[in-house]
Amino acid sequence: MWFVLALIVPALLVILFTRVTYNHYVGTLLTVALLVASYVKGYTDQLYEIVADLASLIVGSLYAKQMVEKQKQS
């Protein structure tokens, strides 16, 4: 269950923060800050969950970048 959430939630957070700030760099940075805080707090200690978080973060960042570029063209 946690693995599935690790694959979905970071991408959704990047997209949400990008929609709010209109900047995919800020959205990605805010999501990274939340992930690092959760790692430091000790909520995630499995390596495969961290890798899933990072993969989802990358996918979400790429999608958010594409979304912002498409919005600027309109």
PDB file of N, CA and C in Angstrom:
ATOM      1  N   MET A   1       0.813  -1.198   0.000  1.00  0.00           N
ATOM      2  CA  MET A   1       0.000   0.000   0.000  1.00  0.00           C
ATOM      3  C   MET A   1       0.856   1.262   0.000  1.00  0.00           C
ATOM      4  N   TRP A   2       1.868   1.295   0.861  1.00  0.00           N
ATOM      5  CA  TRP A   2       2.725   2.480   0.939  1.00  0.00           C
ATOM      6  C   TRP A   2       3.507   2.679  -0.351  1.00  0.00           C
ATOM      7  N   PHE A   3       3.860   1.584  -0.992  1.00  0.00           N
ATOM      8  CA  PHE A   3       4.620   1.683  -2.232  1.00  0.00           C
ATOM      9  C   PHE A   3       3.782   2.345  -3.327  1.00  0.00           C
ATOM     10  N   VAL A   4       2.514   1.995  -3.397  1.00  0.00           N
ATOM     11  CA  VAL A   4       1.621   2.592  -4.396  1.00  0.00           C
ATOM     12  C   VAL A   4       1.457   4.084  -4.127  1.00  0.00           C
ATOM     13  N   LEU A   5       1.310   4.455  -2.868  1.00  0.00           N
ATOM     14  CA  LEU A   5       1.217   5.875  -2.525  1.00  0.00           C
ATOM     15  C   LEU A   5       2.508   6.614  -2.857  1.00  0.00           C
ATOM     16  N   ALA A   6       3.641   5.946  -2.657  1.00  0.00           N
ATOM     17  CA  ALA A   6       4.924   6.570  -2.983  1.00  0.00           C
ATOM     18  C   ALA A   6       5.079   6.800  -4.481  1.00  0.00           C
ATOM     19  N   LEU A   7       4.376   6.017  -5.281  1.00  0.00           N
ATOM     20  CA  LEU A   7       4.419   6.202  -6.738  1.00  0.00           C
ATOM     21  C   LEU A   7       3.480   7.300  -7.221  1.00  0.00           C
ATOM     22  N   ILE A   8       2.480   7.647  -6.436  1.00  0.00           N
ATOM     23  CA  ILE A   8       1.456   8.581  -6.901  1.00  0.00           C
ATOM     24  C   ILE A   8       1.545   9.960  -6.233  1.00  0.00           C
ATOM     25  N   VAL A   9       1.689  10.001  -4.933  1.00  0.00           N
ATOM     26  CA  VAL A   9       1.558  11.253  -4.180  1.00  0.00           C
ATOM     27  C   VAL A   9       2.593  12.316  -4.558  1.00  0.00           C
ATOM     28  N   PRO A  10       3.885  12.021  -4.682  1.00  0.00           N
ATOM     29  CA  PRO A  10       4.817  13.091  -5.044  1.00  0.00           C
ATOM     30  C   PRO A  10       4.506  13.742  -6.394  1.00  0.00           C
ATOM     31  N   ALA A  11       4.082  12.960  -7.363  1.00  0.00           N
ATOM     32  CA  ALA A  11       3.727  13.542  -8.664  1.00  0.00           C
ATOM     33  C   ALA A  11       2.523  14.460  -8.528  1.00  0.00           C
ATOM     34  N   LEU A  12       1.542  14.031  -7.763  1.00  0.00           N
ATOM     35  CA  LEU A  12       0.364  14.877  -7.555  1.00  0.00           C
ATOM     36  C   LEU A  12       0.708  16.156  -6.797  1.00  0.00           C
ATOM     37  N   LEU A  13       1.618  16.060  -5.839  1.00  0.00           N
ATOM     38  CA  LEU A  13       2.034  17.252  -5.102  1.00  0.00           C
ATOM     39  C   LEU A  13       2.754  18.250  -6.005  1.00  0.00           C
ATOM     40  N   VAL A  14       3.619  17.758  -6.877  1.00  0.00           N
ATOM     41  CA  VAL A  14       4.312  18.649  -7.810  1.00  0.00           C
ATOM     42  C   VAL A  14       3.297  19.357  -8.703  1.00  0.00           C
ATOM     43  N   ILE A  15       2.330  18.611  -9.212  1.00  0.00           N
ATOM     44  CA  ILE A  15       1.320  19.201 -10.084  1.00  0.00           C
ATOM     45  C   ILE A  15       0.481  20.220  -9.317  1.00  0.00           C
ATOM     46  N   LEU A  16       0.084  19.892  -8.099  1.00  0.00           N
ATOM     47  CA  LEU A  16      -0.702  20.821  -7.287  1.00  0.00           C
ATOM     48  C   LEU A  16       0.066  22.103  -7.003  1.00  0.00           C
ATOM     49  N   PHE A  17       1.299  21.980  -6.531  1.00  0.00           N
ATOM     50  CA  PHE A  17       2.091  23.165  -6.219  1.00  0.00           C
ATOM     51  C   PHE A  17       2.394  23.989  -7.465  1.00  0.00           C
ATOM     52  N   THR A  18       2.551  23.326  -8.601  1.00  0.00           N
ATOM     53  CA  THR A  18       2.788  24.049  -9.848  1.00  0.00           C
ATOM     54  C   THR A  18       1.550  24.829 -10.256  1.00  0.00           C
ATOM     55  N   ARG A  19       0.381  24.231 -10.085  1.00  0.00           N
ATOM     56  CA  ARG A  19      -0.865  24.932 -10.424  1.00  0.00           C
ATOM     57  C   ARG A  19      -1.076  26.141  -9.523  1.00  0.00           C
ATOM     58  N   VAL A  20      -0.662  26.046  -8.269  1.00  0.00           N
ATOM     59  CA  VAL A  20      -0.850  27.151  -7.333  1.00  0.00           C
ATOM     60  C   VAL A  20       0.154  28.266  -7.589  1.00  0.00           C
ATOM     61  N   THR A  21       1.415  27.917  -7.861  1.00  0.00           N
ATOM     62  CA  THR A  21       2.468  28.925  -7.998  1.00  0.00           C
ATOM     63  C   THR A  21       2.760  29.321  -9.437  1.00  0.00           C
ATOM     64  N   TYR A  22       2.241  28.581 -10.415  1.00  0.00           N
ATOM     65  CA  TYR A  22       2.495  28.820 -11.845  1.00  0.00           C
ATOM     66  C   TYR A  22       3.981  28.715 -12.202  1.00  0.00           C
ATOM     67  N   ASN A  23       4.734  27.939 -11.422  1.00  0.00           N
ATOM     68  CA  ASN A  23       6.156  27.748 -11.680  1.00  0.00           C
ATOM     69  C   ASN A  23       6.510  26.315 -11.293  1.00  0.00           C
ATOM     70  N   HIS A  24       6.969  25.526 -12.275  1.00  0.00           N
ATOM     71  CA  HIS A  24       7.237  24.121 -11.974  1.00  0.00           C
ATOM     72  C   HIS A  24       8.486  23.931 -11.124  1.00  0.00           C
ATOM     73  N   TYR A  25       9.401  24.899 -11.149  1.00  0.00           N
ATOM     74  CA  TYR A  25      10.585  24.800 -10.287  1.00  0.00           C
ATOM     75  C   TYR A  25      10.182  24.942  -8.815  1.00  0.00           C
ATOM     76  N   VAL A  26       9.306  25.874  -8.538  1.00  0.00           N
ATOM     77  CA  VAL A  26       8.847  26.072  -7.158  1.00  0.00           C
ATOM     78  C   VAL A  26       8.040  24.857  -6.699  1.00  0.00           C
ATOM     79  N   GLY A  27       7.186  24.328  -7.569  1.00  0.00           N
ATOM     80  CA  GLY A  27       6.410  23.145  -7.228  1.00  0.00           C
ATOM     81  C   GLY A  27       7.294  21.953  -6.913  1.00  0.00           C
ATOM     82  N   THR A  28       8.329  21.773  -7.709  1.00  0.00           N
ATOM     83  CA  THR A  28       9.260  20.670  -7.471  1.00  0.00           C
ATOM     84  C   THR A  28      10.037  20.885  -6.179  1.00  0.00           C
ATOM     85  N   LEU A  29      10.489  22.111  -5.952  1.00  0.00           N
ATOM     86  CA  LEU A  29      11.248  22.416  -4.742  1.00  0.00           C
ATOM     87  C   LEU A  29      10.408  22.215  -3.480  1.00  0.00           C
ATOM     88  N   LEU A  30       9.156  22.634  -3.509  1.00  0.00           N
ATOM     89  CA  LEU A  30       8.287  22.428  -2.343  1.00  0.00           C
ATOM     90  C   LEU A  30       8.052  20.940  -2.077  1.00  0.00           C
ATOM     91  N   THR A  31       7.896  20.167  -3.124  1.00  0.00           N
ATOM     92  CA  THR A  31       7.700  18.731  -2.958  1.00  0.00           C
ATOM     93  C   THR A  31       8.967  18.065  -2.419  1.00  0.00           C
ATOM     94  N   VAL A  32      10.116  18.479  -2.919  1.00  0.00           N
ATOM     95  CA  VAL A  32      11.382  17.937  -2.405  1.00  0.00           C
ATOM     96  C   VAL A  32      11.531  18.271  -0.922  1.00  0.00           C
ATOM     97  N   ALA A  33      11.158  19.490  -0.538  1.00  0.00           N
ATOM     98  CA  ALA A  33      11.244  19.885   0.870  1.00  0.00           C
ATOM     99  C   ALA A  33      10.350  19.004   1.741  1.00  0.00           C
ATOM    100  N   LEU A  34       9.145  18.716   1.267  1.00  0.00           N
ATOM    101  CA  LEU A  34       8.255  17.829   2.033  1.00  0.00           C
ATOM    102  C   LEU A  34       8.814  16.410   2.135  1.00  0.00           C
ATOM    103  N   LEU A  35       9.379  15.910   1.039  1.00  0.00           N
ATOM    104  CA  LEU A  35       9.955  14.565   1.067  1.00  0.00           C
ATOM    105  C   LEU A  35      11.154  14.493   2.009  1.00  0.00           C
ATOM    106  N   VAL A  36      12.021  15.488   1.954  1.00  0.00           N
ATOM    107  CA  VAL A  36      13.192  15.499   2.841  1.00  0.00           C
ATOM    108  C   VAL A  36      12.756  15.586   4.298  1.00  0.00           C
ATOM    109  N   ALA A  37      11.746  16.398   4.578  1.00  0.00           N
ATOM    110  CA  ALA A  37      11.246  16.502   5.952  1.00  0.00           C
ATOM    111  C   ALA A  37      10.707  15.160   6.438  1.00  0.00           C
ATOM    112  N   SER A  38      10.012  14.439   5.575  1.00  0.00           N
ATOM    113  CA  SER A  38       9.492  13.134   5.989  1.00  0.00           C
ATOM    114  C   SER A  38      10.614  12.117   6.176  1.00  0.00           C
ATOM    115  N   TYR A  39      11.670  12.218   5.366  1.00  0.00           N
ATOM    116  CA  TYR A  39      12.806  11.312   5.543  1.00  0.00           C
ATOM    117  C   TYR A  39      13.525  11.603   6.855  1.00  0.00           C
ATOM    118  N   VAL A  40      13.727  12.880   7.163  1.00  0.00           N
ATOM    119  CA  VAL A  40      14.419  13.265   8.395  1.00  0.00           C
ATOM    120  C   VAL A  40      13.597  12.863   9.618  1.00  0.00           C
ATOM    121  N   LYS A  41      12.287  13.030   9.519  1.00  0.00           N
ATOM    122  CA  LYS A  41      11.403  12.684  10.636  1.00  0.00           C
ATOM    123  C   LYS A  41      11.333  11.177  10.862  1.00  0.00           C
ATOM    124  N   GLY A  42      11.692  10.403   9.852  1.00  0.00           N
ATOM    125  CA  GLY A  42      11.745   8.958  10.013  1.00  0.00           C
ATOM    126  C   GLY A  42      10.524   8.215   9.518  1.00  0.00           C
ATOM    127  N   TYR A  43       9.688   8.858   8.732  1.00  0.00           N
ATOM    128  CA  TYR A  43       8.492   8.191   8.219  1.00  0.00           C
ATOM    129  C   TYR A  43       8.819   7.193   7.114  1.00  0.00           C
ATOM    130  N   THR A  44       9.924   7.385   6.426  1.00  0.00           N
ATOM    131  CA  THR A  44      10.318   6.482   5.350  1.00  0.00           C
ATOM    132  C   THR A  44      11.727   5.986   5.635  1.00  0.00           C
ATOM    133  N   ASP A  45      11.873   4.674   5.717  1.00  0.00           N
ATOM    134  CA  ASP A  45      13.203   4.120   5.963  1.00  0.00           C
ATOM    135  C   ASP A  45      13.569   3.023   4.967  1.00  0.00           C
ATOM    136  N   GLN A  46      12.673   2.711   4.070  1.00  0.00           N
ATOM    137  CA  GLN A  46      12.944   1.680   3.069  1.00  0.00           C
ATOM    138  C   GLN A  46      13.498   2.315   1.799  1.00  0.00           C
ATOM    139  N   LEU A  47      14.530   1.718   1.259  1.00  0.00           N
ATOM    140  CA  LEU A  47      15.175   2.263   0.068  1.00  0.00           C
ATOM    141  C   LEU A  47      14.254   2.237  -1.140  1.00  0.00           C
ATOM    142  N   TYR A  48      13.462   1.174  -1.297  1.00  0.00           N
ATOM    143  CA  TYR A  48      12.588   1.090  -2.464  1.00  0.00           C
ATOM    144  C   TYR A  48      11.484   2.153  -2.423  1.00  0.00           C
ATOM    145  N   GLU A  49      11.053   2.571  -1.236  1.00  0.00           N
ATOM    146  CA  GLU A  49      10.068   3.646  -1.139  1.00  0.00           C
ATOM    147  C   GLU A  49      10.688   4.987  -1.514  1.00  0.00           C
ATOM    148  N   ILE A  50      11.936   5.196  -1.140  1.00  0.00           N
ATOM    149  CA  ILE A  50      12.634   6.433  -1.498  1.00  0.00           C
ATOM    150  C   ILE A  50      12.833   6.496  -3.007  1.00  0.00           C
ATOM    151  N   VAL A  51      13.190   5.376  -3.608  1.00  0.00           N
ATOM    152  CA  VAL A  51      13.370   5.334  -5.066  1.00  0.00           C
ATOM    153  C   VAL A  51      12.030   5.583  -5.767  1.00  0.00           C
ATOM    154  N   ALA A  52      10.958   5.025  -5.240  1.00  0.00           N
ATOM    155  CA  ALA A  52       9.633   5.254  -5.819  1.00  0.00           C
ATOM    156  C   ALA A  52       9.233   6.721  -5.692  1.00  0.00           C
ATOM    157  N   ASP A  53       9.536   7.338  -4.556  1.00  0.00           N
ATOM    158  CA  ASP A  53       9.276   8.774  -4.374  1.00  0.00           C
ATOM    159  C   ASP A  53      10.031   9.607  -5.397  1.00  0.00           C
ATOM    160  N   LEU A  54      11.297   9.294  -5.597  1.00  0.00           N
ATOM    161  CA  LEU A  54      12.109  10.061  -6.540  1.00  0.00           C
ATOM    162  C   LEU A  54      11.643   9.866  -7.980  1.00  0.00           C
ATOM    163  N   ALA A  55      11.262   8.649  -8.326  1.00  0.00           N
ATOM    164  CA  ALA A  55      10.747   8.402  -9.674  1.00  0.00           C
ATOM    165  C   ALA A  55       9.449   9.173  -9.905  1.00  0.00           C
ATOM    166  N   SER A  56       8.577   9.168  -8.932  1.00  0.00           N
ATOM    167  CA  SER A  56       7.326   9.908  -9.039  1.00  0.00           C
ATOM    168  C   SER A  56       7.578  11.406  -9.097  1.00  0.00           C
ATOM    169  N   LEU A  57       8.544  11.870  -8.341  1.00  0.00           N
ATOM    170  CA  LEU A  57       8.905  13.294  -8.366  1.00  0.00           C
ATOM    171  C   LEU A  57       9.393  13.707  -9.749  1.00  0.00           C
ATOM    172  N   ILE A  58      10.195  12.888 -10.371  1.00  0.00           N
ATOM    173  CA  ILE A  58      10.713  13.188 -11.709  1.00  0.00           C
ATOM    174  C   ILE A  58       9.584  13.208 -12.733  1.00  0.00           C
ATOM    175  N   VAL A  59       8.708  12.221 -12.679  1.00  0.00           N
ATOM    176  CA  VAL A  59       7.576  12.164 -13.619  1.00  0.00           C
ATOM    177  C   VAL A  59       6.668  13.375 -13.413  1.00  0.00           C
ATOM    178  N   GLY A  60       6.371  13.706 -12.172  1.00  0.00           N
ATOM    179  CA  GLY A  60       5.526  14.862 -11.883  1.00  0.00           C
ATOM    180  C   GLY A  60       6.158  16.162 -12.330  1.00  0.00           C
ATOM    181  N   SER A  61       7.466  16.277 -12.158  1.00  0.00           N
ATOM    182  CA  SER A  61       8.167  17.488 -12.584  1.00  0.00           C
ATOM    183  C   SER A  61       8.139  17.641 -14.102  1.00  0.00           C
ATOM    184  N   LEU A  62       8.356  16.552 -14.815  1.00  0.00           N
ATOM    185  CA  LEU A  62       8.306  16.609 -16.279  1.00  0.00           C
ATOM    186  C   LEU A  62       6.908  16.963 -16.779  1.00  0.00           C
ATOM    187  N   TYR A  63       5.890  16.388 -16.153  1.00  0.00           N
ATOM    188  CA  TYR A  63       4.518  16.695 -16.545  1.00  0.00           C
ATOM    189  C   TYR A  63       4.178  18.150 -16.233  1.00  0.00           C
ATOM    190  N   ALA A  64       4.613  18.640 -15.063  1.00  0.00           N
ATOM    191  CA  ALA A  64       4.331  20.021 -14.682  1.00  0.00           C
ATOM    192  C   ALA A  64       5.033  20.995 -15.625  1.00  0.00           C
ATOM    193  N   LYS A  65       6.247  20.668 -16.034  1.00  0.00           N
ATOM    194  CA  LYS A  65       6.961  21.524 -16.979  1.00  0.00           C
ATOM    195  C   LYS A  65       6.208  21.597 -18.299  1.00  0.00           C
ATOM    196  N   GLN A  66       5.746  20.467 -18.768  1.00  0.00           N
ATOM    197  CA  GLN A  66       4.975  20.421 -20.015  1.00  0.00           C
ATOM    198  C   GLN A  66       3.667  21.202 -19.868  1.00  0.00           C
ATOM    199  N   MET A  67       3.045  21.097 -18.714  1.00  0.00           N
ATOM    200  CA  MET A  67       1.792  21.786 -18.447  1.00  0.00           C
ATOM    201  C   MET A  67       1.994  23.304 -18.459  1.00  0.00           C
ATOM    202  N   VAL A  68       3.070  23.785 -17.835  1.00  0.00           N
ATOM    203  CA  VAL A  68       3.347  25.215 -17.786  1.00  0.00           C
ATOM    204  C   VAL A  68       3.673  25.747 -19.177  1.00  0.00           C
ATOM    205  N   GLU A  69       4.457  24.999 -19.954  1.00  0.00           N
ATOM    206  CA  GLU A  69       4.782  25.441 -21.315  1.00  0.00           C
ATOM    207  C   GLU A  69       3.533  25.499 -22.179  1.00  0.00           C
ATOM    208  N   LYS A  70       2.645  24.551 -22.033  1.00  0.00           N
ATOM    209  CA  LYS A  70       1.401  24.548 -22.801  1.00  0.00           C
ATOM    210  C   LYS A  70       0.519  25.727 -22.411  1.00  0.00           C
ATOM    211  N   GLN A  71       0.514  26.061 -21.135  1.00  0.00           N
ATOM    212  CA  GLN A  71      -0.288  27.182 -20.662  1.00  0.00           C
ATOM    213  C   GLN A  71       0.271  28.518 -21.159  1.00  0.00           C
ATOM    214  N   LYS A  72       1.589  28.637 -21.272  1.00  0.00           N
ATOM    215  CA  LYS A  72       2.204  29.874 -21.755  1.00  0.00           C
ATOM    216  C   LYS A  72       1.929  30.078 -23.239  1.00  0.00           C
ATOM    217  N   GLN A  73       1.765  29.003 -23.992  1.00  0.00           N
ATOM    218  CA  GLN A  73       1.479  29.124 -25.433  1.00  0.00           C
ATOM    219  C   GLN A  73       0.067  29.630 -25.674  1.00  0.00           C
ATOM    220  N   SER A  74      -0.830  29.387 -24.772  1.00  0.00           N
ATOM    221  CA  SER A  74      -2.235  29.793 -24.953  1.00  0.00           C
ATOM    222  C   SER A  74      -2.425  31.283 -24.759  1.00  0.00           C
TER     223      SER A  74
END
